[in-house]
Short mmCIF file of C-alpha atoms and ligand atoms in Angstrom, two decimals:
data_model
loop_
_atom_site.label_atom_id
_atom_site.label_comp_id
_atom_site.label_asym_id
_atom_site.label_seq_id
_atom_site.Cartn_x
_atom_site.Cartn_y
_atom_site.Cartn_z
CA MET A 9 -5.11 44.36 -21.60
CA THR A 10 -4.73 41.41 -19.23
CA SER A 11 -2.93 41.97 -15.95
CA GLU A 12 -0.05 39.75 -14.93
CA PRO A 13 -1.00 37.16 -12.28
CA GLU A 14 0.34 37.96 -8.84
CA ILE A 15 3.31 35.83 -7.91
CA VAL A 16 4.01 35.16 -4.25
CA ASP A 17 6.94 33.52 -2.49
CA ALA A 18 6.55 30.27 -0.57
CA ASP A 19 6.88 30.21 3.22
CA HIS A 20 9.83 28.95 5.22
CA PRO A 21 11.90 26.92 4.47
CA PHE A 22 11.45 27.60 0.76
CA ASN A 23 12.31 31.31 0.89
CA LYS A 24 15.91 31.14 2.05
CA PRO A 25 18.57 33.56 0.77
CA SER A 26 20.94 30.63 0.21
CA ALA A 27 18.68 29.21 -2.52
CA ASP A 28 19.99 29.20 -6.10
CA LEU A 29 16.90 28.19 -8.09
CA ILE A 30 13.21 29.08 -8.17
CA LEU A 31 10.45 26.60 -8.96
CA ARG A 32 7.29 28.44 -9.97
CA THR A 33 4.13 26.38 -9.49
CA SER A 34 1.02 26.42 -11.69
CA ASP A 35 -0.73 28.58 -9.09
CA ASN A 36 2.12 31.13 -9.13
CA VAL A 37 4.01 30.43 -5.97
CA ASP A 38 7.80 30.71 -6.10
CA PHE A 39 9.74 28.09 -4.17
CA HIS A 40 13.34 29.14 -3.56
CA VAL A 41 15.26 25.88 -3.55
CA HIS A 42 18.77 24.47 -3.78
CA LYS A 43 19.96 22.91 -7.01
CA SER A 44 22.20 20.51 -5.13
CA ILE A 45 19.30 19.03 -3.12
CA LEU A 46 17.02 18.81 -6.15
CA SER A 47 19.73 17.21 -8.28
CA GLU A 48 20.47 14.71 -5.53
CA ALA A 49 16.78 13.85 -5.14
CA SER A 50 15.80 13.75 -8.79
CA PRO A 51 17.71 12.66 -11.92
CA VAL A 52 15.06 14.49 -13.93
CA PHE A 53 15.86 17.79 -12.23
CA GLU A 54 19.55 16.99 -12.51
CA THR A 55 19.11 16.64 -16.26
CA MET A 56 16.81 19.63 -16.42
CA LEU A 57 19.42 21.80 -14.76
CA SER A 58 22.17 20.70 -17.13
CA LEU A 59 20.25 20.27 -20.41
CA PRO A 60 17.36 22.03 -22.10
CA GLN A 61 14.15 20.39 -20.87
CA PRO A 62 11.57 18.67 -23.10
CA ARG A 63 8.31 20.62 -23.16
CA LYS A 64 6.19 17.79 -21.85
CA PRO A 65 7.15 15.27 -19.16
CA VAL A 66 7.35 11.78 -20.57
CA GLY A 67 4.90 9.31 -19.08
CA LEU A 68 5.23 7.68 -15.69
CA ALA A 69 7.48 4.77 -16.58
CA ARG A 70 9.59 3.72 -13.65
CA SER A 71 12.68 2.91 -15.69
CA PRO A 72 14.98 5.93 -15.67
CA SER A 73 17.03 4.63 -18.58
CA THR A 74 13.96 4.33 -20.80
CA LYS A 75 12.74 7.74 -19.82
CA PHE A 76 16.09 9.41 -20.36
CA ALA A 77 16.42 7.72 -23.73
CA GLU A 78 13.01 9.11 -24.67
CA GLN A 79 13.92 12.56 -23.44
CA ILE A 80 17.17 12.58 -25.37
CA GLN A 81 15.32 11.30 -28.45
CA GLU A 82 12.81 14.13 -28.12
CA LEU A 83 15.66 16.59 -28.06
CA LYS A 84 17.28 14.98 -31.11
CA ASN A 85 13.94 15.10 -32.93
CA GLY A 86 14.06 18.82 -32.57
CA ARG A 87 10.86 19.14 -30.57
CA PRO A 88 10.38 22.53 -28.94
CA VAL A 89 12.05 22.75 -25.57
CA VAL A 90 11.45 25.14 -22.72
CA LYS A 91 14.20 27.64 -22.24
CA ILE A 92 14.83 28.87 -18.76
CA PRO A 93 12.64 31.92 -19.15
CA GLU A 94 13.74 34.45 -16.63
CA LEU A 95 15.85 35.33 -13.66
CA LYS A 96 14.52 36.57 -10.34
CA ASN A 97 16.93 37.91 -7.74
CA GLY A 98 19.66 36.40 -9.91
CA ARG A 99 18.11 32.94 -9.69
CA PRO A 100 16.77 31.06 -12.71
CA VAL A 101 13.00 30.48 -12.64
CA VAL A 102 11.67 27.09 -13.78
CA LYS A 103 7.94 26.72 -14.28
CA ILE A 104 6.45 23.39 -13.29
CA PRO A 105 2.88 22.08 -13.67
CA GLU A 106 2.39 21.08 -10.01
CA THR A 107 0.42 23.18 -7.52
CA ALA A 108 2.06 24.83 -4.52
CA ALA A 109 0.40 22.37 -2.14
CA SER A 110 1.78 19.38 -4.05
CA LEU A 111 5.26 20.83 -4.46
CA ALA A 112 5.45 21.75 -0.77
CA MET A 113 4.66 18.17 0.19
CA LEU A 114 7.18 16.77 -2.29
CA LEU A 115 9.97 19.10 -1.19
CA GLN A 116 9.25 18.52 2.49
CA ILE A 117 10.05 14.85 1.92
CA CYS A 118 13.33 15.77 0.16
CA TYR A 119 14.45 18.42 2.64
CA PRO A 120 15.53 17.50 6.17
CA TYR A 121 12.61 19.24 7.84
CA LYS A 122 9.32 18.04 9.31
CA ASP A 123 7.42 15.29 7.53
CA PRO A 124 4.48 16.58 5.52
CA ASP A 125 0.87 15.80 6.40
CA MET A 126 -0.10 12.92 4.13
CA SER A 127 -3.43 12.11 5.74
CA ASP A 128 -5.39 13.10 2.64
CA LEU A 129 -5.59 10.44 -0.06
CA ASP A 130 -6.07 12.93 -2.91
CA ASP A 131 -2.90 14.80 -1.91
CA THR A 132 -0.94 11.58 -1.53
CA MET A 133 -1.94 10.36 -5.01
CA GLU A 134 -1.22 13.69 -6.67
CA VAL A 135 2.21 14.05 -5.10
CA LEU A 136 3.12 10.42 -5.83
CA VAL A 137 2.44 11.10 -9.51
CA ALA A 138 4.87 14.04 -9.34
CA ALA A 139 7.49 12.04 -7.42
CA ILE A 140 7.41 9.28 -10.04
CA LYS A 141 7.52 11.79 -12.87
CA TYR A 142 10.63 13.44 -11.41
CA GLU A 143 12.10 9.99 -10.58
CA MET A 144 12.53 10.83 -6.92
CA ASP A 145 13.25 7.47 -5.30
CA HIS A 146 12.95 8.42 -1.64
CA PRO A 147 9.72 10.43 -1.94
CA THR A 148 8.27 7.70 -4.18
CA THR A 149 8.96 5.11 -1.48
CA VAL A 150 7.57 7.31 1.30
CA LEU A 151 4.43 8.19 -0.65
CA SER A 152 3.90 4.62 -1.82
CA GLN A 153 4.01 3.44 1.80
CA ARG A 154 1.52 6.15 2.70
CA LEU A 155 -0.70 5.02 -0.17
CA GLN A 156 -0.52 1.50 1.20
CA ALA A 157 -1.89 2.75 4.52
CA HIS A 158 -4.72 4.55 2.66
CA ALA A 159 -5.49 1.31 0.81
CA THR A 160 -6.58 -0.34 4.06
CA THR A 161 -9.55 2.04 4.19
CA SER A 162 -10.05 2.98 0.51
CA PRO A 163 -8.84 -0.04 -1.48
CA LEU A 164 -11.01 0.58 -4.53
CA ARG A 165 -9.84 4.18 -4.94
CA VAL A 166 -6.18 3.20 -4.59
CA TYR A 167 -6.62 0.24 -6.95
CA ALA A 168 -8.22 2.35 -9.69
CA PHE A 169 -5.62 5.09 -9.26
CA ALA A 170 -2.76 2.59 -9.49
CA VAL A 171 -4.18 0.70 -12.48
CA HIS A 172 -4.88 3.93 -14.37
CA ARG A 173 -1.20 4.87 -14.02
CA ARG A 174 0.08 1.35 -14.58
CA LEU A 175 1.62 1.12 -11.10
CA GLU A 176 1.59 -2.66 -10.72
CA GLU A 177 3.02 -2.83 -7.20
CA GLU A 178 0.53 -0.29 -5.85
CA ALA A 179 -2.37 -2.03 -7.65
CA ARG A 180 -1.27 -5.29 -6.05
CA PHE A 181 -1.27 -4.02 -2.50
CA ALA A 182 -4.62 -2.30 -3.06
CA ALA A 183 -6.04 -5.61 -4.31
CA ARG A 184 -4.72 -7.35 -1.20
CA ALA A 185 -6.16 -4.64 1.05
CA SER A 186 -9.55 -5.10 -0.62
CA LEU A 187 -9.72 -8.59 0.93
CA ARG A 188 -10.42 -6.94 4.29
CA PHE A 189 -13.83 -5.96 2.94
CA GLY A 190 -16.55 -8.30 1.76
CA LEU A 191 -17.51 -7.97 -1.90
CA ASN A 192 -20.75 -6.24 -0.88
CA THR A 193 -18.86 -3.53 0.95
CA LEU A 194 -16.14 -3.26 -1.68
CA ILE A 195 -18.48 -2.66 -4.61
CA SER A 196 -20.40 -0.08 -2.59
CA GLN A 197 -17.34 2.12 -1.99
CA ASP A 198 -17.33 5.50 -3.71
CA ALA A 199 -14.29 5.77 -5.95
CA PRO A 200 -14.18 8.61 -8.50
CA GLU A 201 -10.97 7.06 -9.89
CA MET A 202 -13.11 4.20 -11.26
CA PHE A 203 -14.06 6.47 -14.19
CA ASP A 204 -10.44 6.19 -15.33
CA ILE A 205 -10.21 2.41 -15.62
CA SER A 206 -11.86 -0.16 -17.87
CA GLY A 207 -14.31 -2.91 -17.04
CA VAL A 208 -11.52 -5.41 -17.67
CA ASP A 209 -9.32 -3.70 -15.06
CA TYR A 210 -12.17 -3.91 -12.55
CA GLN A 211 -12.86 -7.53 -13.47
CA ARG A 212 -9.25 -8.45 -12.65
CA LEU A 213 -9.78 -7.20 -9.10
CA MET A 214 -13.08 -9.03 -8.75
CA ARG A 215 -11.53 -12.26 -10.03
CA TYR A 216 -8.68 -11.97 -7.54
CA VAL A 217 -11.06 -11.42 -4.60
CA VAL A 218 -13.31 -14.31 -5.63
CA ARG A 219 -10.33 -16.61 -6.12
CA CYS A 220 -9.04 -15.81 -2.62
CA GLN A 221 -12.54 -16.26 -1.17
CA THR A 222 -12.68 -19.68 -2.82
CA GLU A 223 -9.18 -20.96 -2.10
CA LEU A 224 -8.39 -19.66 1.39
CA PRO A 225 -11.16 -21.47 3.30
CA LEU A 226 -9.63 -24.72 2.02
CA ILE A 227 -6.51 -24.27 4.16
CA THR A 228 -8.60 -25.12 7.23
CA LYS A 229 -9.68 -28.43 5.66
CA ASP A 230 -6.16 -29.82 5.41
CA LEU A 231 -3.80 -28.60 8.12
CA SER A 232 -0.74 -30.49 6.87
CA TRP A 233 0.99 -27.10 6.34
CA LEU A 234 1.06 -26.54 10.13
CA PRO A 235 4.32 -27.26 11.99
CA LYS A 236 4.25 -30.11 14.48
CA GLY A 237 3.87 -29.32 18.18
CA ARG A 238 1.98 -26.89 20.37
CA PRO A 239 1.85 -23.24 19.23
CA PHE A 240 2.68 -20.38 21.57
CA GLU A 241 3.14 -16.64 21.16
CA GLN A 242 6.75 -15.57 21.58
CA GLU A 243 7.86 -12.28 23.10
CA SER A 244 8.97 -11.13 19.67
CA GLY A 245 5.35 -11.37 18.52
CA THR A 246 5.99 -14.39 16.31
CA VAL A 247 4.56 -17.84 16.89
CA GLY A 248 6.77 -20.68 18.14
CA TRP A 249 6.03 -24.40 18.18
CA GLU A 250 6.80 -26.44 21.26
CA THR A 251 7.86 -29.82 19.98
CA GLY A 252 6.95 -33.01 21.81
CA ARG A 253 3.60 -31.57 22.99
CA GLU A 254 0.26 -31.90 21.27
CA PRO A 255 -1.83 -28.75 20.75
CA PRO A 256 -4.86 -28.68 23.07
CA TRP A 257 -7.26 -29.66 20.31
CA TYR A 258 -5.46 -32.99 19.86
CA GLY A 259 -4.18 -33.71 23.34
CA CYS A 260 -7.18 -33.47 25.67
CA GLY A 261 -8.13 -36.79 27.24
CA ALA A 262 -11.35 -35.30 28.63
CA CYS A 263 -13.08 -34.19 25.44
CA ARG A 264 -11.29 -35.99 22.63
CA GLY A 265 -13.90 -37.54 20.39
CA ASP A 266 -13.81 -40.57 18.12
CA PHE A 267 -11.71 -38.75 15.54
CA GLY A 268 -8.99 -37.82 18.05
CA VAL A 269 -9.80 -34.09 18.22
CA SER A 270 -11.52 -32.00 20.87
CA ALA A 271 -15.26 -31.50 20.51
CA TRP A 272 -14.94 -27.72 20.01
CA TRP A 273 -12.22 -27.89 17.33
CA ASP A 274 -14.34 -28.53 14.24
CA PRO A 275 -16.90 -25.82 15.10
CA TYR A 276 -14.01 -23.40 15.60
CA LEU A 277 -12.50 -24.22 12.21
CA GLY A 278 -15.99 -23.86 10.75
CA TRP A 279 -16.22 -20.27 12.00
CA VAL A 280 -12.77 -19.51 10.63
CA ARG A 281 -13.73 -21.01 7.27
CA GLN A 282 -16.91 -18.95 7.09
CA ARG A 283 -14.96 -15.73 7.70
CA LEU A 284 -12.29 -16.62 5.15
CA ALA A 285 -15.00 -17.23 2.54
CA GLU A 286 -16.17 -13.63 3.05
CA ARG A 287 -13.00 -11.73 3.90
CA PRO A 288 -9.82 -13.81 3.37
CA SER A 289 -7.48 -11.49 5.27
CA GLY A 290 -5.16 -12.08 8.21
CA ALA A 291 -6.11 -8.67 9.64
CA VAL A 292 -9.74 -9.74 9.69
CA LEU A 293 -8.94 -12.94 11.58
CA LEU A 294 -6.75 -11.09 14.07
CA GLY A 295 -9.23 -8.24 14.40
CA MET A 296 -11.80 -10.69 15.67
CA PRO A 297 -11.07 -11.56 19.26
CA ALA A 298 -14.74 -12.57 19.25
CA LEU A 299 -13.63 -15.59 17.28
CA VAL A 300 -11.38 -16.86 20.06
CA ASP A 301 -13.95 -15.75 22.69
CA GLN A 302 -16.62 -17.73 20.91
CA ALA A 303 -14.36 -20.77 20.82
CA SER A 304 -13.50 -20.18 24.46
CA ARG A 305 -17.17 -20.25 25.42
CA GLU A 306 -17.61 -23.38 23.37
CA MET A 307 -14.56 -24.91 25.05
CA GLY A 308 -15.91 -23.87 28.44
CA LEU A 309 -19.23 -25.45 27.80
CA LYS A 310 -17.76 -28.62 26.51
CA CYS A 311 -14.45 -29.06 28.32
CA TRP A 312 -12.88 -27.33 31.30
CA GLU A 313 -9.72 -29.31 30.72
CA CYS A 314 -9.11 -27.47 27.44
CA ARG A 315 -10.14 -24.06 28.71
CA THR A 316 -6.95 -23.21 30.56
CA VAL A 317 -4.69 -20.18 30.13
CA SER A 318 -2.30 -22.39 28.21
CA GLY A 319 -5.08 -23.82 26.04
CA LEU A 320 -6.46 -20.40 25.11
CA GLY A 321 -2.93 -19.13 24.53
CA SER A 322 -2.35 -21.96 22.08
CA LEU A 323 -5.57 -21.14 20.28
CA ARG A 324 -4.59 -17.46 19.98
CA ALA A 325 -1.16 -18.49 18.71
CA PHE A 326 -2.74 -20.84 16.17
CA THR A 327 -5.07 -18.08 14.96
CA LYS A 328 -2.10 -15.73 14.56
CA TYR A 329 -0.14 -18.33 12.62
CA LEU A 330 -3.18 -19.01 10.45
CA ALA A 331 -3.58 -15.26 9.79
CA MET A 332 0.05 -15.07 8.64
CA GLU A 333 -0.47 -18.06 6.37
CA VAL A 334 -3.61 -16.48 4.90
CA ASP A 335 -1.69 -13.29 4.09
CA ARG A 336 1.24 -15.26 2.67
CA ARG A 337 -1.06 -17.16 0.31
CA THR A 338 -3.11 -14.15 -0.81
CA ALA A 339 0.17 -12.30 -1.45
CA GLU A 340 1.37 -15.25 -3.51
CA ILE A 341 -1.82 -15.24 -5.58
CA ALA A 342 -1.48 -11.46 -6.05
CA ALA A 343 2.15 -11.85 -7.10
CA ASN A 344 1.03 -14.24 -9.84
CA THR A 345 -1.74 -11.91 -11.01
CA THR A 346 -1.30 -9.09 -13.51
CA PHE A 347 -3.51 -6.18 -12.54
CA CYS A 348 -2.26 -3.51 -14.93
ZN1 ZN B 21 -10.80 -30.92 26.38
#
């Protein structure tokens, strides 16, 4: 004779007397919740609480209408459905496949309490899958943003996770985040999720990275996309352009060479180009004050006229504007790429 598994109640705030429904997790923890909050957060729960529920959740498609249509069709086809199996303290008990840890994180996002700890990538991915399955818009947005933050350190894991579940938007931002790493570093990252995707899926990412590495350095060859004037950093953090004044690399009488630009300008663009050919990412350009320092030393060696506070400020502002342009173009390429 097998003994019944022990069932325990969740901690505060999911043990309140005011609750009117119990969600029982796969590891036998009862969460005492409120139908009104669940129904508000999730059309799937709303339907579940008003209709018999299909035995198996249907896919991860984002379109509620498609999913509902499929659910209703399943019901019409006479597939077995789960009946609400029991009552506990007068509350219906609904069994769900998620673990207590995942459900706690999901509910914490829905309930007006403290934000859950989403510092672990595995947890974030698991709970995002549940949030999408239950069509919970707010938690999906919150978790997707959190996943985006994780992508800046683990792009390959997030990419493979997203592609495996056909989450195009998430795959796209993971691909963009991968540009912060050189190919050598990227392919060396451990990513157990890679077992779940095909070689073709992986090739799409590699093609995107190589295309950006090839195309982005070219924007330093032809600067016709730059606004006219002298760039400066505004208080808002954006870059403004002072019209009627040349930037320091064009306007210096002391070091302007035969081609009308300062002697240090081409070497500077050369360094930028080299970095863009390896890691075509605005964050990489901005994370490299050494780049401006190196140019500053070069400017100092070659021209004290250029190396003023205003001159260096213009160079920083230019680099910032360039970084934004790099990100705009890599986002554009990603938007025109199908990853899933
Ligand atoms: Zn000069």
